[in-house]
């Protein structure tokens, strides 16, 4: 049994209302009270692209959810679209357990980025949203302006966090601190200026979208 399966089973055992068992390979079954059972693939990958997602579903065609167990796991946009098209939920371990309790495993998406993604898609000035990665969105506004937005969920993003996002995913126009409670550090703002992007919260981003 792989390390991520062992950790997933141990974690689920501590969740009220949930039990789980190993089925085979990287597949587990999660049982939630008064909800459908969930067949979840537990991946230890650092990144999940479309080819990997397709391979998992080929190996486990009855899967309801694909879990990137590492907190640092990066999801490619093509993988997200593939899974959503196949009716398979995706995201973190926390996303998986919440979805199992809610009976929504097949439609669940990474809860760290869910609300931010929805805010962009529902904004009246946004004409099109193209998701490059779980945390990178390229949006086209009704004015024709195109913005590449990178999301950081840290409570207080640091300069290193801003630079790492830029280094890992390429240049962005805006670094959006999506944590509703925190604020970017002054050093993070300075790092953004040095790189040529803006670091901001939703209030400022919403104003930027209205003005662009």
C-alpha atoms as a printed R data frame, in Angstrom:
    type eleno elety resid chain resno       x      y       z
1   ATOM     1    CA   UNK     A     1   0.000  0.000   0.000
2   ATOM     2    CA   UNK     A     2   1.465  3.359  -1.060
3   ATOM     3    CA   UNK     A     3   2.238  6.126   1.409
4   ATOM     4    CA   UNK     A     4  -0.521  8.415   0.140
5   ATOM     5    CA   UNK     A     5  -3.139  5.675   0.491
6   ATOM     6    CA   UNK     A     6  -2.036  5.053   4.089
7   ATOM     7    CA   UNK     A     7  -2.179  8.768   4.915
8   ATOM     8    CA   UNK     A     8  -5.545  9.223   3.194
9   ATOM     9    CA   UNK     A     9  -7.126  6.311   5.059
10  ATOM    10    CA   UNK     A    10  -5.715  7.508   8.385
11  ATOM    11    CA   UNK     A    11  -6.956 11.054   7.749
12  ATOM    12    CA   UNK     A    12 -10.430  9.937   6.751
13  ATOM    13    CA   UNK     A    13 -10.645  7.720   9.845
14  ATOM    14    CA   UNK     A    14 -10.435 10.895  11.948
15  ATOM    15    CA   UNK     A    15 -13.306 12.599  10.093
16  ATOM    16    CA   UNK     A    16 -16.719 12.323  11.785
17  ATOM    17    CA   UNK     A    17 -19.252 10.633   9.554
18  ATOM    18    CA   UNK     A    18 -16.695  9.093   7.173
19  ATOM    19    CA   UNK     A    19 -15.070  5.693   6.797
20  ATOM    20    CA   UNK     A    20 -12.808  4.431   4.032
21  ATOM    21    CA   UNK     A    21 -11.206  1.266   2.719
22  ATOM    22    CA   UNK     A    22  -8.516  0.447   0.197
23  ATOM    23    CA   UNK     A    23  -9.966 -1.063  -3.004
24  ATOM    24    CA   UNK     A    24  -6.872 -1.644  -5.144
25  ATOM    25    CA   UNK     A    25  -3.835  0.226  -6.412
26  ATOM    26    CA   UNK     A    26  -4.442  3.923  -5.833
27  ATOM    27    CA   UNK     A    27  -8.206  3.579  -5.423
28  ATOM    28    CA   UNK     A    28 -10.134  3.871  -2.152
29  ATOM    29    CA   UNK     A    29 -13.819  3.770  -1.290
30  ATOM    30    CA   UNK     A    30 -15.188  6.492   1.005
31  ATOM    31    CA   UNK     A    31 -18.457  5.867   2.815
32  ATOM    32    CA   UNK     A    32 -20.406  8.845   4.145
33  ATOM    33    CA   UNK     A    33 -23.562  8.609   6.175
34  ATOM    34    CA   UNK     A    34 -26.688  9.150   4.009
35  ATOM    35    CA   UNK     A    35 -24.600  9.851   0.883
36  ATOM    36    CA   UNK     A    36 -23.456  7.765  -2.099
37  ATOM    37    CA   UNK     A    37 -20.164  5.907  -1.722
38  ATOM    38    CA   UNK     A    38 -17.218  7.643  -3.371
39  ATOM    39    CA   UNK     A    39 -14.502  5.877  -5.350
40  ATOM    40    CA   UNK     A    40 -11.470  8.147  -5.159
41  ATOM    41    CA   UNK     A    41  -8.079  7.858  -6.818
42  ATOM    42    CA   UNK     A    42  -5.325  9.119  -4.504
43  ATOM    43    CA   UNK     A    43  -2.388 10.507  -6.490
44  ATOM    44    CA   UNK     A    44   1.044 11.346  -5.115
45  ATOM    45    CA   UNK     A    45   1.968 13.364  -8.206
46  ATOM    46    CA   UNK     A    46   3.487 16.836  -7.950
47  ATOM    47    CA   UNK     A    47   1.601 17.877 -11.090
48  ATOM    48    CA   UNK     A    48  -1.433 16.422 -12.824
49  ATOM    49    CA   UNK     A    49  -1.810 17.073 -16.543
50  ATOM    50    CA   UNK     A    50  -4.424 15.806 -18.995
51  ATOM    51    CA   UNK     A    51  -2.438 12.706 -19.978
52  ATOM    52    CA   UNK     A    52  -2.041 11.676 -16.349
53  ATOM    53    CA   UNK     A    53  -5.714 12.316 -15.604
54  ATOM    54    CA   UNK     A    54  -6.725 10.214 -18.608
55  ATOM    55    CA   UNK     A    55  -4.381  7.442 -17.490
56  ATOM    56    CA   UNK     A    56  -5.944  7.384 -14.036
57  ATOM    57    CA   UNK     A    57  -9.461  7.130 -15.480
58  ATOM    58    CA   UNK     A    58  -8.349  4.389 -17.846
59  ATOM    59    CA   UNK     A    59  -7.029  2.435 -14.854
60  ATOM    60    CA   UNK     A    60 -10.001  3.303 -12.630
61  ATOM    61    CA   UNK     A    61 -12.989  3.942 -14.936
62  ATOM    62    CA   UNK     A    62 -15.506  3.966 -12.075
63  ATOM    63    CA   UNK     A    63 -13.705  6.722 -10.145
64  ATOM    64    CA   UNK     A    64 -15.810  9.603  -8.855
65  ATOM    65    CA   UNK     A    65 -12.958 11.826  -7.687
66  ATOM    66    CA   UNK     A    66  -9.239 12.333  -8.399
67  ATOM    67    CA   UNK     A    67  -7.306 13.574  -5.371
68  ATOM    68    CA   UNK     A    68  -3.912 15.246  -5.628
69  ATOM    69    CA   UNK     A    69  -2.800 14.306  -2.139
70  ATOM    70    CA   UNK     A    70   0.240 16.578  -1.938
71  ATOM    71    CA   UNK     A    71  -0.714 20.070  -0.787
72  ATOM    72    CA   UNK     A    72   1.688 21.434  -3.400
73  ATOM    73    CA   UNK     A    73   0.096 19.488  -6.269
74  ATOM    74    CA   UNK     A    74  -0.402 21.627  -9.382
75  ATOM    75    CA   UNK     A    75  -3.340 20.917 -11.691
76  ATOM    76    CA   UNK     A    76  -3.054 21.767 -15.392
77  ATOM    77    CA   UNK     A    77  -6.048 23.417 -16.988
78  ATOM    78    CA   UNK     A    78  -6.350 20.654 -19.601
79  ATOM    79    CA   UNK     A    79  -6.612 18.079 -16.810
80  ATOM    80    CA   UNK     A    80  -9.299 20.112 -15.051
81  ATOM    81    CA   UNK     A    81 -11.369 20.403 -18.237
82  ATOM    82    CA   UNK     A    82 -10.911 16.707 -19.006
83  ATOM    83    CA   UNK     A    83 -12.064 15.611 -15.553
84  ATOM    84    CA   UNK     A    84 -15.001 18.000 -15.459
85  ATOM    85    CA   UNK     A    85 -16.073 16.761 -18.883
86  ATOM    86    CA   UNK     A    86 -15.880 13.175 -17.635
87  ATOM    87    CA   UNK     A    87 -17.978 13.940 -14.558
88  ATOM    88    CA   UNK     A    88 -15.109 13.337 -12.140
89  ATOM    89    CA   UNK     A    89 -14.351 15.679  -9.241
90  ATOM    90    CA   UNK     A    90 -10.809 16.895  -8.612
91  ATOM    91    CA   UNK     A    91  -8.772 18.639  -5.949
92  ATOM    92    CA   UNK     A    92  -7.113 18.292  -2.577
93  ATOM    93    CA   UNK     A    93  -7.715 15.827   0.240
94  ATOM    94    CA   UNK     A    94  -9.836 18.444   1.994
95  ATOM    95    CA   UNK     A    95 -11.899 18.920  -1.145
96  ATOM    96    CA   UNK     A    96 -12.412 15.155  -1.342
97  ATOM    97    CA   UNK     A    97 -13.670 14.686   2.202
98  ATOM    98    CA   UNK     A    98 -15.977 17.720   2.033
99  ATOM    99    CA   UNK     A    99 -17.387 16.498  -1.274
100 ATOM   100    CA   UNK     A   100 -17.988 13.007   0.123
101 ATOM   101    CA   UNK     A   101 -19.908 14.452   3.074
102 ATOM   102    CA   UNK     A   102 -21.953 16.661   0.737
103 ATOM   103    CA   UNK     A   103 -22.663 13.909  -1.806
104 ATOM   104    CA   UNK     A   104 -21.035 16.018  -4.518
105 ATOM   105    CA   UNK     A   105 -17.830 14.137  -5.356
106 ATOM   106    CA   UNK     A   106 -18.430 14.003  -9.110
107 ATOM   107    CA   UNK     A   107 -18.828 17.764  -9.482
108 ATOM   108    CA   UNK     A   108 -16.363 18.968  -6.835
109 ATOM   109    CA   UNK     A   109 -13.389 21.179  -7.678
110 ATOM   110    CA   UNK     A   110 -10.397 22.261  -5.599
111 ATOM   111    CA   UNK     A   111 -11.934 24.239  -2.763
112 ATOM   112    CA   UNK     A   112  -8.895 26.502  -2.365
113 ATOM   113    CA   UNK     A   113  -9.607 28.092  -5.758
114 ATOM   114    CA   UNK     A   114 -13.338 27.422  -6.168
115 ATOM   115    CA   UNK     A   115 -14.676 30.754  -4.932
116 ATOM   116    CA   UNK     A   116 -12.042 32.829  -6.733
117 ATOM   117    CA   UNK     A   117 -12.697 31.008 -10.004
118 ATOM   118    CA   UNK     A   118 -16.421 31.646  -9.583
119 ATOM   119    CA   UNK     A   119 -15.895 35.358  -8.879
120 ATOM   120    CA   UNK     A   120 -14.035 35.780 -12.165
121 ATOM   121    CA   UNK     A   121 -16.571 33.824 -14.197
122 ATOM   122    CA   UNK     A   122 -19.521 35.720 -12.750
123 ATOM   123    CA   UNK     A   123 -18.059 39.215 -13.074
124 ATOM   124    CA   UNK     A   124 -19.997 41.311 -15.551
125 ATOM   125    CA   UNK     A   125 -16.885 42.776 -17.180
126 ATOM   126    CA   UNK     A   126 -15.317 39.376 -17.854
127 ATOM   127    CA   UNK     A   127 -16.150 38.003 -21.289
128 ATOM   128    CA   UNK     A   128 -14.030 34.852 -21.246
129 ATOM   129    CA   UNK     A   129 -12.045 32.853 -18.693
130 ATOM   130    CA   UNK     A   130  -9.358 30.399 -19.764
131 ATOM   131    CA   UNK     A   131  -7.891 28.380 -16.920
132 ATOM   132    CA   UNK     A   132  -4.255 27.545 -17.622
133 ATOM   133    CA   UNK     A   133  -3.628 25.959 -14.216
134 ATOM   134    CA   UNK     A   134  -5.625 25.619 -11.001
135 ATOM   135    CA   UNK     A   135  -4.194 28.979  -9.890
136 ATOM   136    CA   UNK     A   136  -3.547 30.741 -13.219
137 ATOM   137    CA   UNK     A   137  -6.419 32.294 -15.203
138 ATOM   138    CA   UNK     A   138  -6.221 34.227 -18.449
139 ATOM   139    CA   UNK     A   139  -9.285 36.442 -18.730
140 ATOM   140    CA   UNK     A   140 -10.625 38.561 -21.575
141 ATOM   141    CA   UNK     A   141 -12.702 41.577 -20.612
142 ATOM   142    CA   UNK     A   142 -15.577 43.006 -22.661
143 ATOM   143    CA   UNK     A   143 -13.245 45.878 -23.545
144 ATOM   144    CA   UNK     A   144 -10.881 43.403 -25.218
145 ATOM   145    CA   UNK     A   145  -8.229 43.719 -22.507
146 ATOM   146    CA   UNK     A   146  -6.545 40.425 -21.652
147 ATOM   147    CA   UNK     A   147  -5.152 39.858 -18.154
148 ATOM   148    CA   UNK     A   148  -3.188 36.904 -16.807
149 ATOM   149    CA   UNK     A   149  -3.996 36.443 -13.126
150 ATOM   150    CA   UNK     A   150  -2.115 34.259 -10.659
151 ATOM   151    CA   UNK     A   151  -3.669 33.274  -7.332
152 ATOM   152    CA   UNK     A   152  -1.913 32.899  -3.984
153 ATOM   153    CA   UNK     A   153  -3.925 31.513  -1.068
154 ATOM   154    CA   UNK     A   154  -1.442 32.324   1.714
155 ATOM   155    CA   UNK     A   155  -2.672 34.396   4.666
156 ATOM   156    CA   UNK     A   156   0.103 36.940   4.149
157 ATOM   157    CA   UNK     A   157   1.930 36.325   0.863
158 ATOM   158    CA   UNK     A   158   5.641 37.086   1.014
159 ATOM   159    CA   UNK     A   159   7.984 38.412  -1.623
160 ATOM   160    CA   UNK     A   160   9.258 34.846  -2.125
161 ATOM   161    CA   UNK     A   161   5.715 33.610  -2.754
162 ATOM   162    CA   UNK     A   162   5.199 36.251  -5.450
163 ATOM   163    CA   UNK     A   163   8.547 35.500  -7.085
164 ATOM   164    CA   UNK     A   164   7.917 31.735  -6.918
165 ATOM   165    CA   UNK     A   165   4.555 32.106  -8.646
166 ATOM   166    CA   UNK     A   166   6.222 34.126 -11.397
167 ATOM   167    CA   UNK     A   167   9.126 31.678 -11.739
168 ATOM   168    CA   UNK     A   168   6.908 28.575 -11.742
169 ATOM   169    CA   UNK     A   169   4.128 29.765 -14.033
170 ATOM   170    CA   UNK     A   170   5.575 32.650 -16.015
171 ATOM   171    CA   UNK     A   171   4.752 36.369 -16.071
172 ATOM   172    CA   UNK     A   172   1.375 37.529 -14.793
173 ATOM   173    CA   UNK     A   173  -0.309 40.915 -14.819
174 ATOM   174    CA   UNK     A   174  -1.883 40.488 -11.396
175 ATOM   175    CA   UNK     A   175  -1.078 38.397  -8.328
176 ATOM   176    CA   UNK     A   176  -4.359 37.939  -6.499
177 ATOM   177    CA   UNK     A   177  -4.220 37.120  -2.779
178 ATOM   178    CA   UNK     A   178  -7.393 35.016  -2.578
179 ATOM   179    CA   UNK     A   179  -7.263 34.383   1.172
180 ATOM   180    CA   UNK     A   180 -10.231 36.406   2.475
181 ATOM   181    CA   UNK     A   181  -8.613 37.103   5.847
182 ATOM   182    CA   UNK     A   182  -5.014 38.029   5.113
183 ATOM   183    CA   UNK     A   183  -3.133 40.758   3.291
184 ATOM   184    CA   UNK     A   184  -0.009 40.732   1.129
185 ATOM   185    CA   UNK     A   185   3.102 41.865   2.968
186 ATOM   186    CA   UNK     A   186   4.725 45.162   1.913
187 ATOM   187    CA   UNK     A   187   7.628 43.081   0.609
188 ATOM   188    CA   UNK     A   188   5.208 41.110  -1.592
189 ATOM   189    CA   UNK     A   189   3.905 44.346  -3.096
190 ATOM   190    CA   UNK     A   190   7.467 45.509  -3.726
191 ATOM   191    CA   UNK     A   191   8.359 42.195  -5.357
192 ATOM   192    CA   UNK     A   192   5.380 42.562  -7.662
193 ATOM   193    CA   UNK     A   193   6.436 46.057  -8.687
194 ATOM   194    CA   UNK     A   194   9.969 44.820  -9.380
195 ATOM   195    CA   UNK     A   195   8.623 42.017 -11.578
196 ATOM   196    CA   UNK     A   196   6.150 44.256 -13.372
197 ATOM   197    CA   UNK     A   197   2.862 43.053 -11.897
198 ATOM   198    CA   UNK     A   198   0.400 44.187  -9.240
199 ATOM   199    CA   UNK     A   199  -0.331 42.324  -6.006
200 ATOM   200    CA   UNK     A   200  -3.844 42.869  -4.710
201 ATOM   201    CA   UNK     A   201  -6.957 41.650  -2.912
202 ATOM   202    CA   UNK     A   202 -10.400 41.163  -4.489
203 ATOM   203    CA   UNK     A   203 -11.591 44.700  -3.764
204 ATOM   204    CA   UNK     A   204  -8.739 46.191  -5.790
205 ATOM   205    CA   UNK     A   205  -9.035 43.557  -8.521
206 ATOM   206    CA   UNK     A   206 -12.735 44.182  -8.890
207 ATOM   207    CA   UNK     A   207 -12.005 47.872  -9.362
208 ATOM   208    CA   UNK     A   208  -9.310 47.050 -11.905
209 ATOM   209    CA   UNK     A   209 -11.715 44.898 -13.897
210 ATOM   210    CA   UNK     A   210 -14.341 47.634 -13.930
211 ATOM   211    CA   UNK     A   211 -11.843 50.239 -15.143
212 ATOM   212    CA   UNK     A   212 -10.023 48.142 -17.767
